[in-house]
C-alpha cells in the first residue's frame, strides 16, 4: 500500500521539466493573443447590426502580414487548447457531491473549453478555410468577382444554413464568452494579482460585467445575421465567388464600394 | 415521517465498509436509538457495542479513528452525508435538520488509501509538508535570541493559517487532488505561505517555491475553491493559494533574470 503521492519518474517528461513555465504560458496565451483577439472579434461582429461591417472586415483583410497574424493566432489557440486538454484530465469533477457555485464555475470552465475548441475549429474551417463538410459548405467572401460586397451576405448565409448550425453558434459563442471571462477571473488568482476574498470579488464583478456586455453584443450579431435578407444580386455574386474559388483562384479582398 | 416518540425514534446509519485495503467495499445499515445532542462518534460507539444490522445480521464493529473529540486533531474525518467533515463535531441534530431525514450515510474519505471501514491513512499530507519544508529551521547550534518581531496584522493572518489540523477535508473536496496524482493540495500550499511569512521560516522560502513551481505544485490548482468551503477551521485557503501564486510569479521572474535554475 502506498501512502504517498505518485512519485515522479527518474527522467522527467518535457511537460514535467517545464511545468511552471508551460502552465503560466498556457494562462498567458489564453489572455494574449487569444482572449484579446476573440474580444475584438466579438465587438467587430456587432457591426453587422450597426456600423460598417463590410468596411471593418476589409480593413482587417488589408492588414499587412495578415498571414503571420493568423498563424500566430492558430498557434496560440492550438497551444492553449492542447495543454488545456491535458490539464482538464488531471482533475476529476465532483459537482455531484460539492455543488458549490464555484465548483460549477470550475467544471464549466473545462466543459466550455472543449466546446469552444470544437466550435472555433468548425467556424474557421467552414468560413475561413472554406471547407465543406457533408453538404455544409458556407464559405466566407469579402466580395464577389464583380466587386459586390459579400461580408454580411456570406456571414448571414453561414448562420442561416440550418438550425443545427445556429445552435452550434449560440452554444459556441456562449462557451467562448464564458471561458474567456472566467479565465480572466481565475488568471488573476493564479498570477497572484487578486489575493484577498474582497479583491477576488471586485475583480469578479469586472469580469462578469465584461461577460454580460460581450454576451449582449454577440447575441446582437447573431440576431443580425439571422435577420439579414440575402438579395438575389448577392446570391449571384456568392455563386460566382464559389465558382472562382473552385477554380483555385484567389478570393477578392476588396469590394467596389470601398 | 410518522410521529415517533423519543423512545422509539431511531437514526438509520448507512455505512460503507471495507475489511481490507484491497477488498471489495459493501454497505451496512444500523438503527441507532435517538438521543439529544448525539454526535457521530457516540453513534459509532453504540454500533460497536451493538453490531447488529437492520436486517438482523450479527456483524463486526465498524472501525473508525478519533482522538481529541473537539475538532482539533483531524483524525476522525470521514465523508458524512456526502461531505467531508469531522465525526466528533458532526451532530446528529444538525445533520437531520440539514437533510430533513433521519438517515445518515458514512463513508471513508476517498482521496487517501483505505485501512479499514472508515479509517484511512492520511500520511500523504504529512509527506507533502515535508516536501515543502513546512517548518522553521532551527538546528540548535547557536543561540537564536528573541523571536522575530511581528506586526499584529501579520499575526492575525498567521494565526488563522496555524489552525490547520491536517484533517484532509480540503483535499477530499478538491477536484484537482486525486488518490493517485501528485498535487500538493490546499493544506500544504497554505502551510508554505504560513512558514514563508515567518521571518526565520522564510530562510527556506526559495526552496519551497522551487518545489511549488514543479509538477503537482501551485499551478495544478484549478481554482474550484471547494477547499475553502469545506475547511472546518475556516482557513482562508484561496487567499493562501493566490498569495503563493504571487510569490511564484515573483520568484520565477527573479530566477529568470538572475540566471538561477
Ligand atoms: S481552489 Fe479548488 S483546485 Fe485549488 S486547491 Fe482549492 S479545491 Fe483544489
Ligand atoms: S486546511 Fe482546513 S480542511 Fe485542510 S487539512 Fe487544514 S484544517 Fe483540514
Ligand atoms: S477526534 Fe479530533 S477532530 Fe474529531
Coordinates of C-alpha atoms and ligand atoms in Angstrom, one line a residue:
Chain A
X1 CA 0.0 0.0 0.0
X2 CA 1.3 3.4 -0.9
X3 CA 0.6 6.3 1.3
X4 CA 2.3 8.9 -0.8
X5 CA 1.5 10.8 -3.9
X6 CA 2.5 9.3 -7.2
X7 CA 6.3 9.5 -7.5
X8 CA 7.9 11.3 -10.4
X9 CA 9.7 9.2 -12.9
X10 CA 13.5 9.4 -12.7
X11 CA 13.7 11.3 -16.0
X12 CA 11.0 13.9 -16.0
X13 CA 9.0 14.4 -19.2
X14 CA 9.1 17.6 -21.1
X15 CA 5.8 18.7 -19.5
X16 CA 7.2 18.0 -16.0
X17 CA 10.5 19.7 -16.6
X18 CA 8.9 22.9 -17.8
X19 CA 5.8 22.6 -15.7
X20 CA 5.6 26.1 -14.3
X21 CA 6.6 27.9 -17.5
X22 CA 4.1 25.9 -19.6
X23 CA 1.3 26.4 -17.1
X24 CA 1.9 30.2 -17.0
X25 CA 2.3 30.4 -20.8
X26 CA -1.0 28.5 -21.0
X27 CA -2.6 31.1 -18.8
X28 CA -1.0 33.9 -20.7
X29 CA -1.8 32.6 -24.2
X30 CA -5.5 32.5 -23.2
X31 CA -5.3 36.2 -22.5
X32 CA -2.9 37.5 -25.2
X33 CA -3.3 36.9 -28.0
X34 CA -6.3 34.5 -28.0
X35 CA -8.6 36.3 -25.5
X36 CA -7.9 39.8 -26.7
X37 CA -8.4 38.8 -30.3
X38 CA -11.7 37.0 -29.5
X39 CA -13.0 40.0 -27.6
X40 CA -12.2 42.3 -30.6
X41 CA -13.8 39.8 -33.0
X42 CA -17.0 39.7 -30.9
X43 CA -17.2 43.5 -30.9
X44 CA -16.5 43.7 -34.7
X45 CA -19.3 41.3 -35.4
X46 CA -21.7 43.6 -33.9
X47 CA -21.1 46.0 -36.8
X48 CA -23.3 43.6 -38.7
X49 CA -26.2 45.3 -36.8
X50 CA -24.8 48.8 -36.6
X51 CA -21.9 50.4 -38.4
X52 CA -19.9 49.4 -41.5
X53 CA -19.2 45.7 -41.1
X54 CA -18.0 45.5 -44.7
X55 CA -15.5 48.2 -44.2
X56 CA -14.3 46.8 -40.9
X57 CA -13.6 43.4 -42.4
X58 CA -11.9 44.8 -45.5
X59 CA -9.7 46.8 -43.2
X60 CA -8.7 43.6 -41.3
X61 CA -8.2 41.7 -44.6
X62 CA -5.9 44.5 -45.8
X63 CA -3.6 44.4 -42.8
X64 CA 0.0 43.7 -43.8
X65 CA 1.3 40.3 -42.8
X66 CA -2.2 39.1 -42.1
X67 CA -0.9 35.6 -42.6
X68 CA 1.6 35.9 -39.8
X69 CA -1.1 37.3 -37.5
X70 CA -3.3 34.3 -38.4
X71 CA -0.6 31.8 -37.9
X72 CA 0.2 33.3 -34.5
X73 CA -3.4 33.1 -33.6
X74 CA -3.8 29.5 -34.7
X75 CA -0.5 28.6 -33.0
X76 CA -1.7 30.2 -29.8
X77 CA -5.1 28.6 -29.9
X78 CA -3.5 25.2 -30.6
X79 CA -1.1 25.6 -27.8
X80 CA -3.7 26.8 -25.3
X81 CA -6.1 24.0 -26.4
X82 CA -3.5 21.2 -26.4
X83 CA -2.2 22.0 -22.9
X84 CA -5.8 22.8 -21.7
X85 CA -6.9 19.3 -22.8
X86 CA -4.0 17.7 -20.9
X87 CA -4.8 19.8 -17.8
X88 CA -8.5 19.1 -18.0
X89 CA -8.0 15.5 -17.5
X90 CA -5.7 15.9 -14.4
X91 CA -8.8 16.8 -12.4
X92 CA -11.9 14.9 -11.5
X93 CA -15.1 16.9 -11.4
X94 CA -17.2 16.4 -8.2
X95 CA -20.1 18.8 -8.5
X96 CA -22.5 15.9 -7.6
X97 CA -21.1 16.0 -4.1
X98 CA -19.9 19.6 -3.7
X99 CA -22.5 21.6 -5.6
X100 CA -21.0 25.0 -4.8
X101 CA -21.3 27.8 -7.3
X102 CA -17.5 28.0 -7.6
X103 CA -17.2 24.3 -8.3
X104 CA -19.7 24.6 -11.1
X105 CA -17.7 27.5 -12.4
X106 CA -14.6 25.3 -12.3
X107 CA -16.4 22.4 -14.1
X108 CA -18.0 24.7 -16.7
X109 CA -14.6 26.2 -17.4
X110 CA -13.5 22.8 -18.6
X111 CA -16.6 21.9 -20.5
X112 CA -16.8 25.3 -22.3
X113 CA -13.1 25.0 -23.1
X114 CA -13.8 21.8 -25.1
X115 CA -17.0 23.2 -26.6
X116 CA -15.2 26.4 -27.7
X117 CA -12.4 24.4 -29.3
X118 CA -14.9 22.3 -31.3
X119 CA -16.8 25.5 -32.3
X120 CA -13.7 27.5 -33.2
X121 CA -12.4 24.7 -35.4
X122 CA -15.7 24.3 -37.3
X123 CA -16.2 28.1 -37.5
X124 CA -12.7 28.6 -39.1
X125 CA -12.9 25.5 -41.2
X126 CA -16.2 26.3 -42.8
X127 CA -15.8 30.1 -43.2
X128 CA -12.2 31.0 -43.4
X129 CA -10.7 27.8 -44.9
X130 CA -13.9 27.3 -46.9
X131 CA -14.1 23.6 -46.3
X132 CA -17.3 21.7 -47.0
X133 CA -18.5 19.0 -44.5
X134 CA -21.2 16.7 -45.9
X135 CA -23.0 19.4 -47.7
X136 CA -22.3 22.0 -45.0
X137 CA -20.4 24.5 -47.3
X138 CA -20.7 28.1 -46.2
X139 CA -17.5 29.8 -47.4
X140 CA -16.9 33.4 -46.4
X141 CA -16.0 36.0 -49.0
X142 CA -15.2 39.7 -48.7
X143 CA -16.6 40.4 -52.1
X144 CA -17.8 38.7 -55.3
X145 CA -15.6 38.7 -58.5
X146 CA -17.6 41.7 -59.7
X147 CA -16.9 43.6 -56.5
X148 CA -20.3 43.1 -54.9
X149 CA -19.7 43.4 -51.1
X150 CA -20.4 40.0 -49.5
X151 CA -19.3 40.2 -45.9
X152 CA -22.8 40.5 -44.4
X153 CA -24.3 38.2 -47.0
X154 CA -21.8 35.3 -46.6
X155 CA -22.0 35.6 -42.8
X156 CA -25.8 35.5 -42.9
X157 CA -25.7 32.6 -45.3
X158 CA -23.3 30.7 -42.9
X159 CA -25.6 31.1 -39.9
X160 CA -28.8 30.6 -41.8
X161 CA -27.5 27.3 -43.2
X162 CA -29.5 25.1 -40.7
X163 CA -31.0 25.1 -37.2
X164 CA -28.1 22.9 -36.1
X165 CA -25.5 25.5 -37.2
X166 CA -27.5 28.2 -35.4
X167 CA -27.4 26.1 -32.2
X168 CA -23.7 25.5 -32.7
X169 CA -23.1 29.2 -33.0
X170 CA -25.2 30.1 -29.9
X171 CA -23.6 27.4 -27.8
X172 CA -20.1 28.0 -29.2
X173 CA -20.2 31.8 -28.7
X174 CA -21.6 31.5 -25.2
X175 CA -18.9 29.0 -24.4
X176 CA -16.2 31.3 -25.7
X177 CA -17.5 34.3 -23.7
X178 CA -17.8 32.3 -20.5
X179 CA -14.4 30.6 -20.9
X180 CA -12.7 34.0 -21.6
X181 CA -14.3 35.9 -18.7
X182 CA -14.0 33.1 -16.1
X183 CA -10.4 32.5 -17.3
X184 CA -9.7 36.2 -16.8
X185 CA -11.0 35.9 -13.3
X186 CA -9.0 32.8 -12.3
X187 CA -5.9 34.0 -14.0
X188 CA -5.8 37.0 -11.6
X189 CA -5.7 34.4 -8.7
X190 CA -3.1 32.2 -10.4
X191 CA -0.7 35.0 -11.1
X192 CA -1.3 36.4 -7.7
X193 CA -3.0 39.7 -8.6
X194 CA -6.1 39.2 -6.5
X195 CA -5.2 37.8 -3.2
X196 CA -7.9 38.7 -0.7
X197 CA -11.5 37.5 -1.0
X198 CA -12.6 41.1 -1.3
X199 CA -10.2 41.7 -4.2
X200 CA -11.4 38.5 -5.9
X201 CA -15.0 39.6 -5.6
X202 CA -14.3 43.0 -7.0
X203 CA -12.4 41.6 -10.0
X204 CA -15.3 39.1 -10.3
X205 CA -17.7 41.9 -10.9
X206 CA -15.5 43.4 -13.5
X207 CA -15.2 40.0 -15.3
X208 CA -19.0 39.4 -15.0
X209 CA -19.8 42.8 -16.5
X210 CA -17.4 42.2 -19.4
X211 CA -19.1 38.8 -19.9
X212 CA -22.5 40.4 -19.9
X213 CA -21.5 43.1 -22.4
X214 CA -19.9 40.5 -24.7
X215 CA -22.9 38.3 -24.5
X216 CA -25.2 41.1 -25.4
X217 CA -23.0 42.1 -28.4
X218 CA -22.8 38.5 -29.6
X219 CA -26.5 38.0 -29.3
X220 CA -27.0 41.1 -31.3
X221 CA -24.6 39.9 -34.0
X222 CA -26.3 36.5 -34.2
X223 CA -29.8 38.2 -34.5
X224 CA -28.3 40.5 -37.1
X225 CA -27.0 37.5 -39.2
X226 CA -30.3 35.6 -38.8
X227 CA -32.5 38.5 -39.9
X228 CA -30.3 39.6 -42.7
X229 CA -32.0 39.1 -46.1
X230 CA -29.6 38.0 -48.8
X231 CA -30.6 39.7 -52.0
X232 CA -30.7 38.0 -55.4
X233 CA -27.7 40.0 -56.6
X234 CA -25.7 38.9 -53.5
X235 CA -26.7 35.3 -54.1
X236 CA -25.5 35.5 -57.7
X237 CA -22.2 37.1 -56.5
X238 CA -21.8 34.4 -53.9
X239 CA -22.2 31.7 -56.5
X240 CA -19.7 33.4 -58.7
X241 CA -17.2 33.7 -55.8
X242 CA -17.7 30.0 -55.1
X243 CA -17.0 29.1 -58.8
X244 CA -13.9 31.3 -58.7
X245 CA -12.8 29.6 -55.5
X246 CA -13.4 26.1 -57.1
X247 CA -11.2 27.1 -60.0
X248 CA -8.4 27.7 -57.4
X249 CA -8.3 31.5 -58.0
X250 CA -7.5 33.8 -55.0
X251 CA -10.6 35.4 -53.4
X252 CA -11.4 39.1 -53.9
X253 CA -10.4 41.0 -50.7
X254 CA -11.9 44.4 -51.6
X255 CA -15.4 45.4 -52.7
X256 CA -16.1 48.1 -55.4
X257 CA -17.8 50.2 -52.7
X258 CA -14.6 50.9 -50.7
Chain B
X1 CA -42.2 10.6 8.6
X2 CA -44.6 9.1 11.1
X3 CA -44.9 10.6 14.5
X4 CA -42.3 8.9 16.6
X5 CA -41.8 9.2 20.4
X6 CA -38.5 10.0 21.9
X7 CA -38.0 6.3 23.0
X8 CA -38.7 4.6 19.6
X9 CA -37.1 7.1 17.3
X10 CA -34.0 5.7 15.6
X11 CA -31.5 7.2 13.3
X12 CA -30.7 5.0 10.3
X13 CA -26.9 4.8 9.6
X14 CA -25.8 3.6 6.1
X15 CA -22.2 2.8 6.4
X16 CA -19.7 2.0 3.6
X17 CA -17.4 -0.7 4.9
X18 CA -14.3 -2.5 3.7
X19 CA -12.5 -5.2 5.6
X20 CA -9.1 -4.9 3.9
X21 CA -7.3 -2.2 1.9
X22 CA -7.9 -4.1 -1.3
X23 CA -11.1 -6.0 -0.6
X24 CA -14.5 -5.0 -2.1
X25 CA -16.5 -2.4 -0.2
X26 CA -20.0 -3.2 1.0
X27 CA -22.8 -1.2 2.7
X28 CA -24.4 -2.0 6.0
X29 CA -27.3 -0.3 7.9
X30 CA -27.7 0.2 11.6
X31 CA -30.6 1.8 13.5
X32 CA -29.3 3.8 16.4
X33 CA -31.7 4.9 19.2
X34 CA -32.0 8.7 19.0
X35 CA -30.9 10.9 21.9
X36 CA -30.5 14.6 22.1
X37 CA -27.0 16.0 21.2
X38 CA -25.7 12.8 19.7
X39 CA -22.5 13.2 17.6
X40 CA -21.4 10.7 15.0
X41 CA -18.7 9.2 17.3
X42 CA -21.3 8.4 20.0
X43 CA -23.4 6.6 17.4
X44 CA -20.4 4.7 16.2
X45 CA -19.7 3.7 19.8
X46 CA -23.3 2.5 20.1
X47 CA -22.8 0.4 16.9
X48 CA -19.6 -1.0 18.2
X49 CA -21.5 -2.3 21.3
X50 CA -24.4 -3.5 19.2
X51 CA -23.1 -4.6 15.8
X52 CA -26.3 -6.0 14.5
X53 CA -27.6 -4.6 11.2
X54 CA -31.1 -3.6 10.5
X55 CA -31.6 -6.9 8.7
X56 CA -30.7 -8.7 11.9
X57 CA -27.2 -9.9 10.8
X58 CA -24.6 -10.0 13.5
X59 CA -21.7 -8.1 12.1
X60 CA -18.4 -6.8 13.3
X61 CA -17.9 -3.4 15.0
X62 CA -17.3 -0.7 12.4
X63 CA -13.7 0.6 12.6
X64 CA -13.1 4.4 12.8
X65 CA -10.4 6.7 14.1
X66 CA -10.7 9.5 16.6
X67 CA -8.6 11.3 19.2
X68 CA -9.2 14.8 20.5
X69 CA -13.0 14.7 20.3
X70 CA -13.0 18.5 20.0
X71 CA -12.2 19.1 16.3
X72 CA -8.5 19.9 16.7
X73 CA -6.8 16.7 15.6
X74 CA -8.5 15.8 12.4
X75 CA -8.2 12.0 13.0
X76 CA -12.0 11.4 12.9
X77 CA -12.5 12.9 9.4
X78 CA -14.9 11.0 7.2
X79 CA -17.5 11.6 4.5
X80 CA -20.8 12.3 6.2
X81 CA -23.8 12.7 4.0
X82 CA -21.6 13.1 1.0
X83 CA -19.4 15.8 2.6
X84 CA -16.0 15.5 4.3
X85 CA -16.1 16.6 8.0
X86 CA -15.2 15.6 11.5
X87 CA -17.3 12.9 13.1
X88 CA -16.7 14.3 16.5
X89 CA -18.2 17.7 15.8
X90 CA -20.9 16.5 13.4
X91 CA -24.0 16.5 15.4
X92 CA -27.0 14.2 14.6
X93 CA -29.5 17.0 15.3
X94 CA -27.7 19.4 12.8
X95 CA -27.4 16.7 10.1
X96 CA -31.1 15.7 10.4
X97 CA -32.0 19.4 10.2
X98 CA -29.8 19.7 7.0
X99 CA -31.4 16.8 5.2
X100 CA -34.8 16.6 6.8
X101 CA -34.4 12.8 7.2
X102 CA -33.4 10.5 10.0
X103 CA -30.9 8.9 7.7
X104 CA -27.1 9.5 7.8
X105 CA -24.5 8.0 5.4
X106 CA -20.9 7.5 6.5
X107 CA -18.1 6.8 4.0
X108 CA -14.4 6.8 4.4
X109 CA -12.5 9.6 2.6
X110 CA -11.8 8.6 -1.0
X111 CA -8.5 10.5 -1.6
X112 CA -6.4 8.6 0.9
X113 CA -5.5 4.9 1.0
X114 CA -8.1 2.9 2.9
X115 CA -7.1 1.0 6.0
X116 CA -10.4 -0.5 7.2
X117 CA -14.0 0.7 7.2
X118 CA -13.9 4.4 8.0
X119 CA -10.2 4.6 8.7
X120 CA -7.8 6.0 6.1
X121 CA -4.1 6.6 6.0
X122 CA -3.5 10.4 6.0
X123 CA 0.2 10.1 5.7
X124 CA 0.4 11.7 2.3
X125 CA -0.5 15.1 3.9
X126 CA 2.5 14.9 6.2
X127 CA 4.8 13.9 3.4
X128 CA 3.6 16.9 1.4
X129 CA 4.5 19.1 4.4
X130 CA 8.0 17.5 4.4
X131 CA 8.2 18.1 0.6
X132 CA 7.5 21.8 1.1
X133 CA 9.8 22.0 4.2
X134 CA 6.9 23.4 6.2
X135 CA 8.8 24.2 9.3
X136 CA 11.1 26.8 10.9
X137 CA 14.7 25.6 10.6
X138 CA 16.4 25.6 14.0
X139 CA 19.5 23.4 14.2
X140 CA 20.3 24.3 17.8
X141 CA 24.0 25.2 17.1
X142 CA 23.7 28.7 18.2
X143 CA 21.7 31.0 20.5
X144 CA 18.8 32.5 18.5
X145 CA 18.0 35.3 20.9
X146 CA 14.4 36.6 20.9
X147 CA 12.0 35.6 18.2
X148 CA 11.4 37.9 15.2
X149 CA 9.1 40.9 15.7
X150 CA 5.7 40.5 14.2
X151 CA 3.0 43.1 13.4
X152 CA -0.5 42.5 14.7
X153 CA -1.8 42.2 11.1
X154 CA 0.7 39.5 10.1
X155 CA 0.0 37.8 13.4
X156 CA -3.7 37.7 12.6
X157 CA -3.1 36.2 9.2
X158 CA -0.6 33.7 10.6
X159 CA -2.8 32.7 13.4
X160 CA -5.6 31.8 11.0
X161 CA -3.2 29.7 9.0
X162 CA -1.8 28.0 12.1
X163 CA -5.1 26.4 12.9
X164 CA -4.8 23.7 10.2
X165 CA -5.2 20.3 11.8
X166 CA -4.2 18.3 8.7
X167 CA -7.6 16.7 8.6
X168 CA -7.8 16.3 4.8
X169 CA -11.3 17.8 4.2
X170 CA -9.9 20.4 1.7
X171 CA -8.2 17.6 -0.3
X172 CA -11.2 15.3 -0.2
X173 CA -13.3 18.1 -1.7
X174 CA -10.7 19.2 -4.2
X175 CA -11.4 18.2 -7.8
X176 CA -7.7 18.5 -8.7
X177 CA -6.4 16.3 -5.8
X178 CA -6.8 12.6 -6.6
X179 CA -5.6 9.5 -4.8
X180 CA -3.0 8.8 -7.5
X181 CA -1.7 12.2 -8.6
X182 CA 1.0 14.3 -7.0
X183 CA -0.8 17.6 -6.4
X184 CA 0.3 19.0 -3.0
X185 CA -3.1 20.4 -2.2
X186 CA -4.5 23.4 -0.5
X187 CA -3.4 22.3 3.0
X188 CA 0.3 22.2 2.2
X189 CA 0.2 25.3 0.0
X190 CA -1.3 27.2 2.9
X191 CA 1.4 25.9 5.3
X192 CA 4.1 27.0 2.8
X193 CA 2.6 30.5 3.0
X194 CA 2.5 30.3 6.8
X195 CA 6.2 29.4 7.0
X196 CA 7.2 31.9 4.3
X197 CA 5.6 34.6 6.4
X198 CA 7.7 33.7 9.4
X199 CA 11.0 35.7 9.5
X200 CA 13.1 32.6 10.3
X201 CA 11.0 30.3 8.3
X202 CA 11.5 32.5 5.2
X203 CA 15.1 31.3 5.0
X204 CA 13.6 28.2 3.2
X205 CA 11.2 30.2 1.0
X206 CA 13.2 29.8 -2.2
X207 CA 13.3 26.0 -1.7
X208 CA 9.6 25.9 -1.0
X209 CA 8.9 28.0 -4.1
X210 CA 11.1 25.7 -6.3
X211 CA 9.1 22.7 -5.2
X212 CA 5.8 24.6 -5.6
X213 CA 6.7 25.6 -9.2
X214 CA 7.3 21.9 -10.1
X215 CA 4.8 19.3 -11.1
X216 CA 2.0 18.9 -8.6
X217 CA 2.7 22.4 -7.3
X218 CA 0.7 25.6 -7.1
X219 CA -0.2 25.7 -10.8
X220 CA -2.1 22.4 -10.5
X221 CA -4.8 24.2 -8.5
X222 CA -7.9 24.8 -10.8
X223 CA -9.5 27.4 -8.6
X224 CA -12.6 25.5 -7.9
X225 CA -12.5 26.9 -4.4
X226 CA -14.1 23.9 -2.7
X227 CA -11.3 23.7 -0.2
X228 CA -12.1 26.9 1.5
X229 CA -15.7 26.0 1.8
X230 CA -15.2 22.7 3.5
X231 CA -12.3 23.6 5.8
X232 CA -13.7 23.2 9.3
X233 CA -11.1 25.7 10.7
X234 CA -12.1 28.4 8.2
X235 CA -8.6 28.8 7.0
X236 CA -8.5 31.4 4.1
X237 CA -7.1 28.7 1.7
X238 CA -8.0 30.5 -1.5
X239 CA -6.1 33.6 -0.3
X240 CA -3.1 31.4 0.5
X241 CA -3.3 29.9 -3.0
X242 CA -3.3 33.4 -4.5
X243 CA -0.6 34.6 -2.2
X244 CA 1.6 31.6 -3.2
X245 CA 0.7 32.3 -6.8
X246 CA 2.1 35.8 -6.4
X247 CA 5.2 34.5 -4.7
X248 CA 5.7 32.0 -7.5
X249 CA 5.3 34.7 -10.2
X250 CA 7.9 36.9 -8.4
X251 CA 10.2 34.0 -7.7
X252 CA 10.1 32.8 -11.3
X253 CA 10.8 36.2 -12.8
X254 CA 13.6 36.7 -10.3
X255 CA 15.2 33.4 -11.1
X256 CA 14.8 34.1 -14.8
X257 CA 16.8 37.3 -14.6
X258 CA 19.3 36.2 -12.0
X259 CA 20.0 33.1 -14.1
X260 CA 19.4 30.7 -11.3
X261 CA 18.0 27.4 -12.5
Ligands
LIG1 S1 -9.1 26.1 -5.1 FE1 -10.0 24.2 -5.9 S2 -8.5 23.2 -7.1 FE2 -7.5 24.7 -5.8 S3 -6.9 23.6 -4.0 FE3 -8.9 24.5 -3.6 S4 -10.4 22.9 -4.1 FE4 -8.4 22.3 -5.0
LIG2 S1 -6.6 23.4 5.6 FE1 -8.6 23.0 6.7 S2 -9.5 21.3 5.7 FE2 -7.4 21.4 5.0 S3 -6.3 20.0 6.3 FE3 -6.2 22.0 7.3 S4 -7.9 22.2 8.6 FE4 -8.3 20.5 7.3
LIG3 S1 -11.4 13.5 17.1 FE1 -10.0 15.1 16.8 S2 -11.0 16.2 15.2 FE2 -12.5 14.7 15.7

